[in-house]
Short mmCIF file of C-alpha atoms in Angstrom, two decimals:
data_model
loop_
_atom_site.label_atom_id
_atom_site.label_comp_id
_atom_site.label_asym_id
_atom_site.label_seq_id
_atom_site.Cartn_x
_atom_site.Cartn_y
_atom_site.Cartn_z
CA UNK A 1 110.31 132.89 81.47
CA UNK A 2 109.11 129.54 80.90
CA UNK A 3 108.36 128.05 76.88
CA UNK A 4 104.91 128.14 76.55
CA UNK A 5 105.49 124.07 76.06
CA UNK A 6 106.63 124.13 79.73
CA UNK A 7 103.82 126.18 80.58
CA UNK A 8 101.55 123.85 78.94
CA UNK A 9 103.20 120.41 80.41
CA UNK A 10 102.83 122.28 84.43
CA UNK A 11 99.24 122.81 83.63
CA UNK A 12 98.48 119.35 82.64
CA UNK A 13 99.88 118.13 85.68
CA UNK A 14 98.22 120.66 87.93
CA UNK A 15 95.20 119.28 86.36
CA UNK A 16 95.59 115.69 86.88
CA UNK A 17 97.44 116.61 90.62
CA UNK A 18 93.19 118.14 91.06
CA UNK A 19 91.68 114.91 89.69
CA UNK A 20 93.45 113.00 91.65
CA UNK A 21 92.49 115.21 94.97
CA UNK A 22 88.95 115.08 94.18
CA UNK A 23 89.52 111.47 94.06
CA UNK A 24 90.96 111.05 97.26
CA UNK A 25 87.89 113.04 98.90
CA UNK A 26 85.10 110.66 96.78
CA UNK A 27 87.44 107.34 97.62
CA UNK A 28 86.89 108.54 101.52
CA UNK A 29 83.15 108.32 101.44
CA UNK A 30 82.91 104.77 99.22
CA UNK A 31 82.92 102.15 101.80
CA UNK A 32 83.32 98.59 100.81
CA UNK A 33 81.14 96.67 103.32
CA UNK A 34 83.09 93.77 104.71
CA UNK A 35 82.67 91.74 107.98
CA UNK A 36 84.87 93.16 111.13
CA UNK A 37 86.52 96.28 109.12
CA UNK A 38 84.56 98.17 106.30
CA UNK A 39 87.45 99.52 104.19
CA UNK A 40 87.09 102.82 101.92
CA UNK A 41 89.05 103.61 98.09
CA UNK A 42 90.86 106.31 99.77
CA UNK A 43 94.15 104.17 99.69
CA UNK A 44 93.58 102.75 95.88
CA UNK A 45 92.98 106.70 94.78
CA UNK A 46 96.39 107.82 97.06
CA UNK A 47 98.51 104.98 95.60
CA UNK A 48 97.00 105.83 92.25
CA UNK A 49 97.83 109.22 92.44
CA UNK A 50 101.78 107.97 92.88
CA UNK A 51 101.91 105.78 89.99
CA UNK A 52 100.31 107.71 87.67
CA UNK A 53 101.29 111.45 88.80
CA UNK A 54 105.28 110.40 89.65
CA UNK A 55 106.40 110.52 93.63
CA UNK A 56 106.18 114.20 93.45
CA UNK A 57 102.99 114.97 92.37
CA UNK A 58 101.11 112.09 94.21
CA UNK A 59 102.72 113.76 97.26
CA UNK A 60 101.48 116.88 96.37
CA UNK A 61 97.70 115.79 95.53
CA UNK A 62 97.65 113.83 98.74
CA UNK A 63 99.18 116.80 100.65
CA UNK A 64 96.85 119.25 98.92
CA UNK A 65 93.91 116.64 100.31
CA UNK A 66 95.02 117.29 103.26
CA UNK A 67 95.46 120.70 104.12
CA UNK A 68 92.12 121.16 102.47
CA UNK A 69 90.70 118.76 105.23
CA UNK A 70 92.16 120.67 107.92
CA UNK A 71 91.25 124.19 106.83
CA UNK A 72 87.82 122.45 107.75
CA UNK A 73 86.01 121.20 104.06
CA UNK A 74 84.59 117.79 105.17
CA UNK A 75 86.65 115.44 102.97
CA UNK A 76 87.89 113.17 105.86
CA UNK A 77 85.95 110.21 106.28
CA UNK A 78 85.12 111.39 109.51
CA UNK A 79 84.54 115.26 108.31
CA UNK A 80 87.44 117.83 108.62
CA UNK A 81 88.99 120.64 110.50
CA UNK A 82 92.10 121.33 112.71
CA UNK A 83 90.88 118.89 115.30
CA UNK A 84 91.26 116.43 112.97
CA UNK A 85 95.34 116.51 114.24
CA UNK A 86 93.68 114.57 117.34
CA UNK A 87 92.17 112.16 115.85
CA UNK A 88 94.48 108.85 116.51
CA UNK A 89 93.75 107.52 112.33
CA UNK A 90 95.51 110.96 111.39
CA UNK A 91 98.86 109.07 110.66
CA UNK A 92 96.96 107.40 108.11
CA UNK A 93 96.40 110.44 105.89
CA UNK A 94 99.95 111.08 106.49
CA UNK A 95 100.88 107.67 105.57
CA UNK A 96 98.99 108.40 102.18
CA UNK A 97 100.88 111.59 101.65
CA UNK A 98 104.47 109.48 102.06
CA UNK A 99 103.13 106.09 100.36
CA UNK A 100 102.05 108.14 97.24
CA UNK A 101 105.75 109.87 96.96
CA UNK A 102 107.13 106.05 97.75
CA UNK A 103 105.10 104.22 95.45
CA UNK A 104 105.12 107.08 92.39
CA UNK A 105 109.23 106.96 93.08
CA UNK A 106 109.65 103.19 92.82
CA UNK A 107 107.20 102.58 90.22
CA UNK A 108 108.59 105.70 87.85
CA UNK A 109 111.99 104.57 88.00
CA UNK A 110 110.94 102.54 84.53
CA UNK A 111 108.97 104.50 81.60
CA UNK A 112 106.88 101.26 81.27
CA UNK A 113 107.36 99.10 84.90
CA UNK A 114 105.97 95.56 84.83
CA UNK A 115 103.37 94.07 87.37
CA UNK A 116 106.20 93.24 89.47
CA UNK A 117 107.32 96.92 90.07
CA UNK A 118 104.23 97.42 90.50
CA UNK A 119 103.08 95.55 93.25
CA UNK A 120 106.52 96.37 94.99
CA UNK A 121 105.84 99.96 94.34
CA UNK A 122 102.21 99.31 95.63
CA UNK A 123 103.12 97.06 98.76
CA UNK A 124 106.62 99.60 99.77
CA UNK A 125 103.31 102.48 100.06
CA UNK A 126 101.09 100.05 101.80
CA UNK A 127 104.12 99.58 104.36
CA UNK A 128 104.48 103.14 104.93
CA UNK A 129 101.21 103.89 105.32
CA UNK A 130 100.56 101.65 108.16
CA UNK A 131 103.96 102.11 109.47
CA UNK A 132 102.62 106.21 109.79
CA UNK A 133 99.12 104.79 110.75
CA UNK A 134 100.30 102.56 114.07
CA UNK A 135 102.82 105.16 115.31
CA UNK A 136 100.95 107.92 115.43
CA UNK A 137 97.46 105.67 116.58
CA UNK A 138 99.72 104.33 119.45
CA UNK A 139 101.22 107.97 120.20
CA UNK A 140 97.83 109.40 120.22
CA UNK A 141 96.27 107.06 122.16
CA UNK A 142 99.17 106.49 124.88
CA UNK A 143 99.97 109.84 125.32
CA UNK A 144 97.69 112.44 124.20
CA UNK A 145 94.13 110.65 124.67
CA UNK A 146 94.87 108.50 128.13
CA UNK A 147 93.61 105.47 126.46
CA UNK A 148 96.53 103.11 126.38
CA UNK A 149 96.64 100.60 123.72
CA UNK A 150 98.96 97.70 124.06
CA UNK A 151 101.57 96.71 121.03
CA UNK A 152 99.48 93.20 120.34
CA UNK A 153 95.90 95.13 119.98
CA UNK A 154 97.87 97.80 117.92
CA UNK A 155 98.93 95.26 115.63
CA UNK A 156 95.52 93.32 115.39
CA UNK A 157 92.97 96.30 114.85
CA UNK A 158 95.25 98.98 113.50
CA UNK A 159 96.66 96.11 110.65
CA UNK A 160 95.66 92.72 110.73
CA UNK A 161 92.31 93.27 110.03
CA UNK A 162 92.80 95.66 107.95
CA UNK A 163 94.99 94.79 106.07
CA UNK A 164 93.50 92.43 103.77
CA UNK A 165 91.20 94.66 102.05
CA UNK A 166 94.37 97.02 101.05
CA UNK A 167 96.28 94.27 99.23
CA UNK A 168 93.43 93.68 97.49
CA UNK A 169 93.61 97.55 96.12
CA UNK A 170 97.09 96.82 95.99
CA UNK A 171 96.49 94.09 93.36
CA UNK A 172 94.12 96.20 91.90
CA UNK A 173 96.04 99.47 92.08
CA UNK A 174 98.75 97.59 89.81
CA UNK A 175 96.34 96.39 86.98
CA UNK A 176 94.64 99.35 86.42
CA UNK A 177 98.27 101.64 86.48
CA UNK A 178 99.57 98.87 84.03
CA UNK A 179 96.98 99.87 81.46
CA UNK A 180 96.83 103.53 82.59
CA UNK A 181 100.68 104.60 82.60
CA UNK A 182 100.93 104.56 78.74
CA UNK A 183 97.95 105.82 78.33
CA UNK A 184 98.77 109.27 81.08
CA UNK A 185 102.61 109.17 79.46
CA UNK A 186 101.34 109.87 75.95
CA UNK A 187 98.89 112.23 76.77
CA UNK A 188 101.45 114.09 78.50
CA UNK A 189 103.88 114.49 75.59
CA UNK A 190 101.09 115.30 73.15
CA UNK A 191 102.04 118.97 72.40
CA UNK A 192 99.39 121.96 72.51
CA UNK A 193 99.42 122.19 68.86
#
């Protein structure tokens, strides 16, 4: 049977790992209005769900995210539901699910990392996620939708302009974890008293 200190720590985490999904679902609906490609907060809530929560439980709140978009709640950016397997920016969402455990791994390897980690932590999760993103858009499209896309377009729409706006919430992402780590680490090991 678990101490009741255990008990206590798991529930604090399941707590923030339910934050952190609500704030994935918000981030998906607040657009930033740029020219070309209007970019959401979805990725700065994912990544900050890895550096704060730890790999494991930014996977988990990301993964939790998802499922509850595909048992049909509309907290996609494009609404929710099975179908959403079809859509060709599903790898994305993936991508958010493995960037969170990459960049909450990296950046948790130190009890206090510097900007440095964190922007390696930050742009390792960027990488994945539009590593996911481009696969499965160029799968989807190629061989499940019969609307080829070549590797040069892939690379220009799907991440060049795109891009930018992401390592801009990469910058970001650090900063705010920088101030926010010490403060979620000693809240953690405050004891219930």
């Amino acid at each position: 049977m678990k101490s009741e200190k255990a008990a206590g720590k798991e529930i604090k985490e399941m707590v923030l790992c339910a934050l952190f999904v609500a704030l994935i679902a918000a981030g998906a609906f607040i657009k930033i209005p740029v020219p070309v490609v209007p970019f959401t907060l979805q990725y700065l809530f994912t990544m900050l769900a890895g550096l704060l929560l730890g790999g494991r439980w930014g996977l988990i709140s990301v993964g939790v995210y998802i499922i509850l978009g595909l048992a049909g709640l509309p907290v996609f950016a494009q609404g929710g539901g099975i179908g959403y397997l079809f859509q060709p920016s599903f790898g994305y969402l993936l991508g958010f699910a493995a960037g969170a455990f990459v960049t909450g791994t990296i950046a948790n390897r130190k009890s206090r990392p510097g900007y440095g980690r964190l922007l390696a932590a930050n742009f390792a999760g960027l990488g994945i996620v539009y590593l996911f993103g481009m696969v499965y858009y160029y799968l989807m499209s190629n061989f499940y939708l019969g609307d080829p896309i070549g590797l040069w377009p892939l690379f220009v729409y799907c991440f060049l302009l795109a891009v930018p706006g992401d390592l801009v919430l990469s910058l970001l992402g650090a900063v705010l974890a920088k101030r926010l780590i010490p403060l979620i680490k000693m809240q953690r090991s405050v004891s219930l008293g």
